[in-house]
PDB file of C-alpha atoms in Angstrom:
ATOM      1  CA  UNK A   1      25.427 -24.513  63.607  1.00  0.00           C
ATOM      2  CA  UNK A   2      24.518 -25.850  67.339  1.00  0.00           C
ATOM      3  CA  UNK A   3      25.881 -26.461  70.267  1.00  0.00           C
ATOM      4  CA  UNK A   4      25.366 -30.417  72.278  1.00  0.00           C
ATOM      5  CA  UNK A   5      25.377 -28.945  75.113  1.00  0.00           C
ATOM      6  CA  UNK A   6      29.050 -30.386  76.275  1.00  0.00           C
ATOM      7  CA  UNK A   7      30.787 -27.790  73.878  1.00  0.00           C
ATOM      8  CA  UNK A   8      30.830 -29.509  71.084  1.00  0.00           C
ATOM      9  CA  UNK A   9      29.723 -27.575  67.904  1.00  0.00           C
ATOM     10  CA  UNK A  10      26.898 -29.382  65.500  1.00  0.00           C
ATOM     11  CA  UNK A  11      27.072 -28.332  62.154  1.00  0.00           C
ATOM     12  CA  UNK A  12      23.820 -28.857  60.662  1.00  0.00           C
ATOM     13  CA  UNK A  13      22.383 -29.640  56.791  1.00  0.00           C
ATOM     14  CA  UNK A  14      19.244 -27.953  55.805  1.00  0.00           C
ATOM     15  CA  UNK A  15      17.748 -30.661  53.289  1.00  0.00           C
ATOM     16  CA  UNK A  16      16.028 -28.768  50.618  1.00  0.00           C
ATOM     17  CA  UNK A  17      12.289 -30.097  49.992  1.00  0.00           C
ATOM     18  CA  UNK A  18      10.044 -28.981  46.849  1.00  0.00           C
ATOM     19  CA  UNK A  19       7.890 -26.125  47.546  1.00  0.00           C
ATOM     20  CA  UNK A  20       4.504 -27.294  48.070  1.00  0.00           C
ATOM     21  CA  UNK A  21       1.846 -25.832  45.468  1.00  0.00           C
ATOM     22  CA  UNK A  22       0.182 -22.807  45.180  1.00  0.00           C
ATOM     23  CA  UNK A  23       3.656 -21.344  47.247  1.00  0.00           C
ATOM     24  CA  UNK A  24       5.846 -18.885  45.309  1.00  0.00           C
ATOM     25  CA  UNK A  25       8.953 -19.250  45.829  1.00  0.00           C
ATOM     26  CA  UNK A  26      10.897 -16.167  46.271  1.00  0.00           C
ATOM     27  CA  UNK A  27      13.418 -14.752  43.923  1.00  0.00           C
ATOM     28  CA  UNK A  28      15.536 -12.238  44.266  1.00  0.00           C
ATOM     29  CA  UNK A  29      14.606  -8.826  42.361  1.00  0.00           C
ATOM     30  CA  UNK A  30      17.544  -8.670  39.692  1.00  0.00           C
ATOM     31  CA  UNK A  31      16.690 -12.119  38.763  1.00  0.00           C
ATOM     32  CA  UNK A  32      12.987 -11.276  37.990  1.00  0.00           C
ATOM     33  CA  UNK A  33      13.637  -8.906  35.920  1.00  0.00           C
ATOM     34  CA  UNK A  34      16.377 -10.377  34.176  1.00  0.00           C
ATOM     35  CA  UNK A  35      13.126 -12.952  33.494  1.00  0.00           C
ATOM     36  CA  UNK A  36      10.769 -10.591  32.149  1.00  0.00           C
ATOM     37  CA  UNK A  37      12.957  -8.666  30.069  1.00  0.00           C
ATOM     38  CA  UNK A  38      14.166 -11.713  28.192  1.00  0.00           C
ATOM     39  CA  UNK A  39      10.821 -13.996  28.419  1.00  0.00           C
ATOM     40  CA  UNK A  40       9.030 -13.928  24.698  1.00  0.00           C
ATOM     41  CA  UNK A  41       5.794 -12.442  24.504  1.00  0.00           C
ATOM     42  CA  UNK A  42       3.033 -15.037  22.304  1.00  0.00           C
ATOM     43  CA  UNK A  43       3.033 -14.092  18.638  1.00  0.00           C
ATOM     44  CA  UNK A  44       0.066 -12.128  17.355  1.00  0.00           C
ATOM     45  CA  UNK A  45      -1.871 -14.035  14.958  1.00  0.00           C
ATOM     46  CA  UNK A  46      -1.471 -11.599  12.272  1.00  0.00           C
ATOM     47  CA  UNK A  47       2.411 -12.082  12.649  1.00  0.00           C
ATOM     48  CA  UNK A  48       2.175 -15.918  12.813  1.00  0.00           C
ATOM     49  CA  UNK A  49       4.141 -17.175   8.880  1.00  0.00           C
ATOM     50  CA  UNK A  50       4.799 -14.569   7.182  1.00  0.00           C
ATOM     51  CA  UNK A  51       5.822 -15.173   3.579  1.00  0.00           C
ATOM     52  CA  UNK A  52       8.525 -12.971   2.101  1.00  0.00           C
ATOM     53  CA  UNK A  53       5.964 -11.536  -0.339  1.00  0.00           C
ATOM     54  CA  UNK A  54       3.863 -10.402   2.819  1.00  0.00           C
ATOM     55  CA  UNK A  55       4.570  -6.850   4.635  1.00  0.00           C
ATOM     56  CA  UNK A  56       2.843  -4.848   7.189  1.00  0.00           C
ATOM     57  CA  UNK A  57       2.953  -1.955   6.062  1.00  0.00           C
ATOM     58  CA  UNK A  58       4.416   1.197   8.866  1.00  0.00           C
ATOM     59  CA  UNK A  59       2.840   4.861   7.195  1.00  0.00           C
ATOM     60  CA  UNK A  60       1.206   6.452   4.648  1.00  0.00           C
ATOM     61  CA  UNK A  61       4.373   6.941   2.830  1.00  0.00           C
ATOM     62  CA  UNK A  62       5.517   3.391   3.324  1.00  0.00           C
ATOM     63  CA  UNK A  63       1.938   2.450   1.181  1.00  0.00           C
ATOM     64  CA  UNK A  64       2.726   5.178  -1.416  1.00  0.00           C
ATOM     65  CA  UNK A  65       5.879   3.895  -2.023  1.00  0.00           C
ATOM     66  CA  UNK A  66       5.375   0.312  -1.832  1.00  0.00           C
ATOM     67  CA  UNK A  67       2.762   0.457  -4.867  1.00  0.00           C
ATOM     68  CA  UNK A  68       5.236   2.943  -7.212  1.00  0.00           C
ATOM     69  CA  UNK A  69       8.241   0.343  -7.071  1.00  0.00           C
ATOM     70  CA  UNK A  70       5.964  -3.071  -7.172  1.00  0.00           C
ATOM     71  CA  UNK A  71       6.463  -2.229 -10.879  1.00  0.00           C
ATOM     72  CA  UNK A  72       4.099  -4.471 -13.401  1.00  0.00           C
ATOM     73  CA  UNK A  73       3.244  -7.464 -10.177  1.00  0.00           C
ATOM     74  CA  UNK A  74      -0.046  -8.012  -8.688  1.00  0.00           C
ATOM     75  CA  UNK A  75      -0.515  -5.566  -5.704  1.00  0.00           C
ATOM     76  CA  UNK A  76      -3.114  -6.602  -2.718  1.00  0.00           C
ATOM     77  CA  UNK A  77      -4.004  -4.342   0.109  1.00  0.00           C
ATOM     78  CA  UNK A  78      -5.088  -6.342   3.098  1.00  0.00           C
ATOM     79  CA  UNK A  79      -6.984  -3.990   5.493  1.00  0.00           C
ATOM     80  CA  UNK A  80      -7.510  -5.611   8.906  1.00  0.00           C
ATOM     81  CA  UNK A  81      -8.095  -4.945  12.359  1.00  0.00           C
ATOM     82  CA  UNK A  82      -6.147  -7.372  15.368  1.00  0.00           C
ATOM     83  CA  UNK A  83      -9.782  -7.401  17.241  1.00  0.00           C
ATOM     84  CA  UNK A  84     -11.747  -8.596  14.027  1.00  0.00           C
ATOM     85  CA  UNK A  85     -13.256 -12.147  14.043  1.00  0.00           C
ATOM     86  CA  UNK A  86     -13.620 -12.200  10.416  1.00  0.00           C
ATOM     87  CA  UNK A  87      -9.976 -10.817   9.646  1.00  0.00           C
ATOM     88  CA  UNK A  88      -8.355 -13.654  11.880  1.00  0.00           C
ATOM     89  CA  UNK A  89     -10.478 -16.406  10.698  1.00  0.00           C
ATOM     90  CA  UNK A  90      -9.312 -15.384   7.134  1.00  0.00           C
ATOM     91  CA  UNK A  91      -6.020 -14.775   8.057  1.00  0.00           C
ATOM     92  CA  UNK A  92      -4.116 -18.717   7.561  1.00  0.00           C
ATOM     93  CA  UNK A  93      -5.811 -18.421   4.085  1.00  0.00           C
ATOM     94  CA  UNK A  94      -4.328 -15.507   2.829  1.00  0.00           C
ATOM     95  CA  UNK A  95      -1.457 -17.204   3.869  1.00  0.00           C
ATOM     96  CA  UNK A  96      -1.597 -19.490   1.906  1.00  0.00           C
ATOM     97  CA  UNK A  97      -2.496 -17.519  -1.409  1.00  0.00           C
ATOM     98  CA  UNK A  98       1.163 -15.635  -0.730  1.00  0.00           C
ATOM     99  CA  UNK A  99       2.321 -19.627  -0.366  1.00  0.00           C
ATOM    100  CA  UNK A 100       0.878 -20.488  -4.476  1.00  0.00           C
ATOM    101  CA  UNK A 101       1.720 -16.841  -5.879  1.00  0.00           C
ATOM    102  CA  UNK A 102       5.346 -15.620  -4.982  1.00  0.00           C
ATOM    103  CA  UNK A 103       4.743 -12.921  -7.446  1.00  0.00           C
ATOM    104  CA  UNK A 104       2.123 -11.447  -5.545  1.00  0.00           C
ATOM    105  CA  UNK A 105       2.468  -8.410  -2.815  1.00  0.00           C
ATOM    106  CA  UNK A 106       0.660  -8.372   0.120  1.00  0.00           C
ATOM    107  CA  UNK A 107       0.753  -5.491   1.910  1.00  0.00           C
ATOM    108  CA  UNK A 108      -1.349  -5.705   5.179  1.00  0.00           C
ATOM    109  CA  UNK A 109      -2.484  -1.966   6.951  1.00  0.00           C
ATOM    110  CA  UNK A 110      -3.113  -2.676  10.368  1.00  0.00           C
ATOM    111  CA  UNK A 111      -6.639  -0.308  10.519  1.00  0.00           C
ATOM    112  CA  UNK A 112      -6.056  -0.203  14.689  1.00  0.00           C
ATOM    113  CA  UNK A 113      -2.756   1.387  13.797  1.00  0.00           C
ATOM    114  CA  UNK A 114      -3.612   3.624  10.906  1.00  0.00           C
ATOM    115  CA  UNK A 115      -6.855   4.365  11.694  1.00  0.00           C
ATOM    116  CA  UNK A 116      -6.688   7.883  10.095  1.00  0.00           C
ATOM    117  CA  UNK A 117      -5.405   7.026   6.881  1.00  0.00           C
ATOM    118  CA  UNK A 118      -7.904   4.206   6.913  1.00  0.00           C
ATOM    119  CA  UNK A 119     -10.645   7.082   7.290  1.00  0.00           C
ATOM    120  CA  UNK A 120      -8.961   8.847   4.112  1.00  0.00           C
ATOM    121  CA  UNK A 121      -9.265   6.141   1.646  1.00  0.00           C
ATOM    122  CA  UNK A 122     -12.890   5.103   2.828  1.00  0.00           C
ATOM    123  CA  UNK A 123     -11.638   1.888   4.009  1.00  0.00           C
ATOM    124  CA  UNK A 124     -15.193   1.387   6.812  1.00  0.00           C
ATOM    125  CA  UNK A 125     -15.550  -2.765   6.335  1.00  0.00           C
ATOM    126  CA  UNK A 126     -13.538  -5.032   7.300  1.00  0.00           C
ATOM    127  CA  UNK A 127     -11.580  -7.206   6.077  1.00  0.00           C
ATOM    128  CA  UNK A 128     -11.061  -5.043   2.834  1.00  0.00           C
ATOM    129  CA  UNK A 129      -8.933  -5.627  -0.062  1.00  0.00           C
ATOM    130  CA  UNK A 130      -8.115  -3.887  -3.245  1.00  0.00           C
ATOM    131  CA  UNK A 131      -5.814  -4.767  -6.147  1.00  0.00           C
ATOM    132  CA  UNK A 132      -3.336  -2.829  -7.761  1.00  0.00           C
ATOM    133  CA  UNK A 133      -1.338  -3.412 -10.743  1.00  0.00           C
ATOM    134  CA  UNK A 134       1.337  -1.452 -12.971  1.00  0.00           C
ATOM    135  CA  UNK A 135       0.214   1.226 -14.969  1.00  0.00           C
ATOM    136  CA  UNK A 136      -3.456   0.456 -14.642  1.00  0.00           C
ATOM    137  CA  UNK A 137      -3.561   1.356 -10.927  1.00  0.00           C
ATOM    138  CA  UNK A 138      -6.347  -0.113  -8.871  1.00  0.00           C
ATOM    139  CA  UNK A 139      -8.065  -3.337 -10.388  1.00  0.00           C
ATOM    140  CA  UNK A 140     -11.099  -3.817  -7.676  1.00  0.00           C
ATOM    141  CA  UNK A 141     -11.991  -3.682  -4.088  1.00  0.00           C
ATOM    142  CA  UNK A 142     -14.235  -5.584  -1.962  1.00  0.00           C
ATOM    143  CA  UNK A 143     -15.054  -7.031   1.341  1.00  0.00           C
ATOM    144  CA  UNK A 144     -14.555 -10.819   2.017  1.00  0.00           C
ATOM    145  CA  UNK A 145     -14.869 -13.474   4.980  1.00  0.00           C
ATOM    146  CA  UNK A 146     -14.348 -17.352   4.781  1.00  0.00           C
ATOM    147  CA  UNK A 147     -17.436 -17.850   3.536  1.00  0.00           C
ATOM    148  CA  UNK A 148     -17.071 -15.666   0.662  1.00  0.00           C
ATOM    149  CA  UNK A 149     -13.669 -16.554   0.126  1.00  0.00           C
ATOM    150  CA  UNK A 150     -14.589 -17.488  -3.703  1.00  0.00           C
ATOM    151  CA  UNK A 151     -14.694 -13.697  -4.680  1.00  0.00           C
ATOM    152  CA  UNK A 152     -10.551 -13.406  -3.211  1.00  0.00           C
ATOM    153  CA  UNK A 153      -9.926 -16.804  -5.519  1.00  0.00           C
ATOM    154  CA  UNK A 154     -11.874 -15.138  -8.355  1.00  0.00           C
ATOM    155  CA  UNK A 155     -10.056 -11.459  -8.110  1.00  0.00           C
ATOM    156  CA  UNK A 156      -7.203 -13.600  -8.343  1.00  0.00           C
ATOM    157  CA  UNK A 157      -6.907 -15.684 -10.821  1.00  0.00           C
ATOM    158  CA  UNK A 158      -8.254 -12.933 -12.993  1.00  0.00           C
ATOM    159  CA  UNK A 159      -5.715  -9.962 -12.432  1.00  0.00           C
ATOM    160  CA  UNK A 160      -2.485 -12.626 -12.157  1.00  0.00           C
ATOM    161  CA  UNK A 161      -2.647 -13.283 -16.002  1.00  0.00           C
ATOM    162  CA  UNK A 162       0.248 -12.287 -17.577  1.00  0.00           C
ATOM    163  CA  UNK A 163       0.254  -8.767 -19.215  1.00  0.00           C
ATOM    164  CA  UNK A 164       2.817  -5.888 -20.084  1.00  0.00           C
ATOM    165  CA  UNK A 165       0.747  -2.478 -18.819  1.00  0.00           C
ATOM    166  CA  UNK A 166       2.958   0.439 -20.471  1.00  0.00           C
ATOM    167  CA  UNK A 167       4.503   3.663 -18.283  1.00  0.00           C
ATOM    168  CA  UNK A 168       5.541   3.170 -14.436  1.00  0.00           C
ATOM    169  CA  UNK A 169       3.132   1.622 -11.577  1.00  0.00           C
ATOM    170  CA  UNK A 170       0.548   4.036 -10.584  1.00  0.00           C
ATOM    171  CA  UNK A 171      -0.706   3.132  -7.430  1.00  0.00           C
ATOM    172  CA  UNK A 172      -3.234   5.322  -5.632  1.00  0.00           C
ATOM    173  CA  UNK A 173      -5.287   7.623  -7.516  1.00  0.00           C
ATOM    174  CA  UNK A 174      -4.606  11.646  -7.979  1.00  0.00           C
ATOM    175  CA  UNK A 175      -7.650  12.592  -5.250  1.00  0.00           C
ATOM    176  CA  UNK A 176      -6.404   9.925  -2.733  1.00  0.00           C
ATOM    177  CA  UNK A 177      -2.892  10.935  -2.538  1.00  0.00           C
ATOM    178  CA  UNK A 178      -4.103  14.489  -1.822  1.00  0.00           C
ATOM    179  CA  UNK A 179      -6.170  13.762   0.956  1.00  0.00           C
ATOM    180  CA  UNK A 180      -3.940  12.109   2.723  1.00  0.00           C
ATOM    181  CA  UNK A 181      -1.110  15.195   1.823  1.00  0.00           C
ATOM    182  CA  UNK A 182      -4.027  17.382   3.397  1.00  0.00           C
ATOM    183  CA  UNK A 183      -4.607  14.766   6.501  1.00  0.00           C
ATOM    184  CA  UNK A 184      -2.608  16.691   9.397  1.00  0.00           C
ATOM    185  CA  UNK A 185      -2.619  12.945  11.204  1.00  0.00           C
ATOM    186  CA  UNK A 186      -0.504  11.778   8.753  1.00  0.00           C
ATOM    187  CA  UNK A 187       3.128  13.161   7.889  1.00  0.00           C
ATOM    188  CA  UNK A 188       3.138  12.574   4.598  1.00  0.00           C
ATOM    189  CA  UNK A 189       3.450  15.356   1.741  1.00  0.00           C
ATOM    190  CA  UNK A 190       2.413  14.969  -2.031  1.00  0.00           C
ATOM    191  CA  UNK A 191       3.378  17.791  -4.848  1.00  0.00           C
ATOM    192  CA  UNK A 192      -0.056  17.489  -7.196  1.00  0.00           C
ATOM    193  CA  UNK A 193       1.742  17.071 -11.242  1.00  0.00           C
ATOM    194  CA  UNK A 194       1.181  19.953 -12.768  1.00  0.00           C
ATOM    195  CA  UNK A 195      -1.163  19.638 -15.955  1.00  0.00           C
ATOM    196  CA  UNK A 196      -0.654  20.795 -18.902  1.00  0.00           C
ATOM    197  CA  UNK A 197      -2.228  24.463 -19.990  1.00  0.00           C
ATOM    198  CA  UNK A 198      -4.957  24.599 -22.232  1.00  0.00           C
ATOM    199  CA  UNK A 199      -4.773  27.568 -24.518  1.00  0.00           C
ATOM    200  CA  UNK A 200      -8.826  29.272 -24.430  1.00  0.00           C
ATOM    201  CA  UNK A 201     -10.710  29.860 -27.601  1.00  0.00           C
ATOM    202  CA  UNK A 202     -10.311  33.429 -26.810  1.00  0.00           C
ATOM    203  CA  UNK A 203      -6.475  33.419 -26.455  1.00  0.00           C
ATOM    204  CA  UNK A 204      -6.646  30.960 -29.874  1.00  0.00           C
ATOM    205  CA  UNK A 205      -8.887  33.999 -31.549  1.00  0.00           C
ATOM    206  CA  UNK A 206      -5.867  36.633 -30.751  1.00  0.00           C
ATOM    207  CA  UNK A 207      -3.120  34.153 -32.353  1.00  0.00           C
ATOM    208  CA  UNK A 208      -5.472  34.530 -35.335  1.00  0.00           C
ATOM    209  CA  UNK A 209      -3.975  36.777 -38.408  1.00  0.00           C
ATOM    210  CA  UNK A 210      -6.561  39.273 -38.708  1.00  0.00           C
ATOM    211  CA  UNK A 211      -7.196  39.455 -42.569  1.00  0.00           C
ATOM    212  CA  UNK A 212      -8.102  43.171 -42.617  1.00  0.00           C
ATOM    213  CA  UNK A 213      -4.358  43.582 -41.821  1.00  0.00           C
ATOM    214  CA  UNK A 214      -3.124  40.659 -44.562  1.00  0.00           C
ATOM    215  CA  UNK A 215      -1.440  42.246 -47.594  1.00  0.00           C
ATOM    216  CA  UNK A 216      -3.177  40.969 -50.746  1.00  0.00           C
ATOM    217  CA  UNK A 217      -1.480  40.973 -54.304  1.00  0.00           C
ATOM    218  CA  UNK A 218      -3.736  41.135 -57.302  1.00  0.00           C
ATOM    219  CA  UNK A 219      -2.826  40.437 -60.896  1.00  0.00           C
ATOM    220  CA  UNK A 220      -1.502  43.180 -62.789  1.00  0.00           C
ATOM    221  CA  UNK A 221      -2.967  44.412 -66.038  1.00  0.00           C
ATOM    222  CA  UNK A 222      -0.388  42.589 -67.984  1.00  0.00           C
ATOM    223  CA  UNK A 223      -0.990  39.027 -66.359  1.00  0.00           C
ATOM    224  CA  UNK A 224      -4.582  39.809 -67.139  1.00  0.00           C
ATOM    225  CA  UNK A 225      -4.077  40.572 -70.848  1.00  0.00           C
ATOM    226  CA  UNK A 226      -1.718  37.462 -71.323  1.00  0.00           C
ATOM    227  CA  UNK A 227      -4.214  35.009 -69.463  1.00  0.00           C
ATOM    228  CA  UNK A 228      -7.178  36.424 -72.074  1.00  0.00           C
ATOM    229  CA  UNK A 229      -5.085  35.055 -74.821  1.00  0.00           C
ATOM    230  CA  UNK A 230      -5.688  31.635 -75.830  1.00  0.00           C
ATOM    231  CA  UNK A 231      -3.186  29.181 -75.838  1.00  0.00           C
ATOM    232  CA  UNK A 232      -0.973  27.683 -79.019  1.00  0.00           C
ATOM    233  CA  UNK A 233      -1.400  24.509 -79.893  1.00  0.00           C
ATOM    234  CA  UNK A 234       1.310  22.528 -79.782  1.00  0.00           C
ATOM    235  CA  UNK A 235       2.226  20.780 -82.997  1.00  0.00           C
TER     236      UNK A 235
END
């Protein structure tokens, strides 16, 4: 607001132009941050469609557990790492195997994340993959990139046949499970299963009747006499 100079007030309209480029226009502080905290951050690639028979899998008991209730279905362990050119390049095509077999688990183990229990279960290539199914516990595990992508197809089509393995899903083996009980990275306790004792040959010797100590009853003079005598003949 202005004066003309005879005392008369001037109300003036600021006309509001575009801010030329390269200028940032200022904004007040509340309203940033109000920005940041609810702007989206890009999706990962290893995020990017997930199936509903995909999950990243969180600790060491998470994987324990997630092979003991997969019951008799197909079971693959996708090791990969976020900074891995071979692991992303792989990645829409193990999509698309979870797409064709809904039956199928995949469980991917971030190795950035879990690099420790990683170490444990000699996981040192990537990307890595091993199969596990019911009762029968791991199937195979090898190392695979686009151009050897066959070997995944193979592994497959193989271990998705249709079979009845008897007694509850194993998962990982006796020695792995008590390495990672005995990792102090990893909170995760195991009780070994207690095996069954073996009685020794020595202990099976002492059960032994000793026959020095056996009672023995031998035929009196009378049974000895009759048994002498021969036989009538019946008529």
């Amino acid at each position: 607001m202005e004066s003309d100079g005879i005392g008369n007030k001037i109300v003036l309209q600021l006309e509001e132009k575009e801010p030329r480029k390269g200028y940032i226009q200022p904004v007040q502080g509340r309203n940033l941050q109000n920005k940041l905290r609810f702007s989206k951050s890009p999706q990962k690639w290893w995020e990017k469609r997930y199936e509903p028979n995909m999950k990243e899998i969180t600790s060491a008991q998470d994987l324990v557990d997630s092979l003991r209730n997969a019951g008799d279905n197909l079971v693959i362990l996708d090791f990969f790492s976020p900074s891995c050119g071979g692991c992303r390049s792989l990645h829409p095509k193990i999509i698309q195997f979870a797409e064709t077999n809904k039956d199928v688990l995949f469980l991917q183990v971030n190795y950035e994340e879990h690099k420790s229990m990683c170490y444990t279960l000699n996981v040192h290539v990537l990307p890595f993959f091993r199969f596990y199914r019911g009762a029968n516990g791991r199937l195979c595990s090898f190392s695979c990139t686009n151009p050897t992508v066959k070997k995944f197809k193979n592994a497959l089509a193989k271990h998705t046949t249709e079979r009845c393995s008897l007694g509850p899903a194993k998962g990982l083996e006796e020695s792995e499970l008590l390495a990672l009980s005995a990792n102090r990275d990893l909170s995760f306790n195991y009780i070994p299963k207690q095996k069954p004792i073996s009685v020794s040959a020595e202990e099976q010797l002492r059960e032994r009747p000793n026959l020095a100590d056996t009672e023995i009853l031998l035929p009196s003079t009378e049974d000895k006499h009759l048994a002498e005598q021969p036989a009538e003949a019946s008529i």
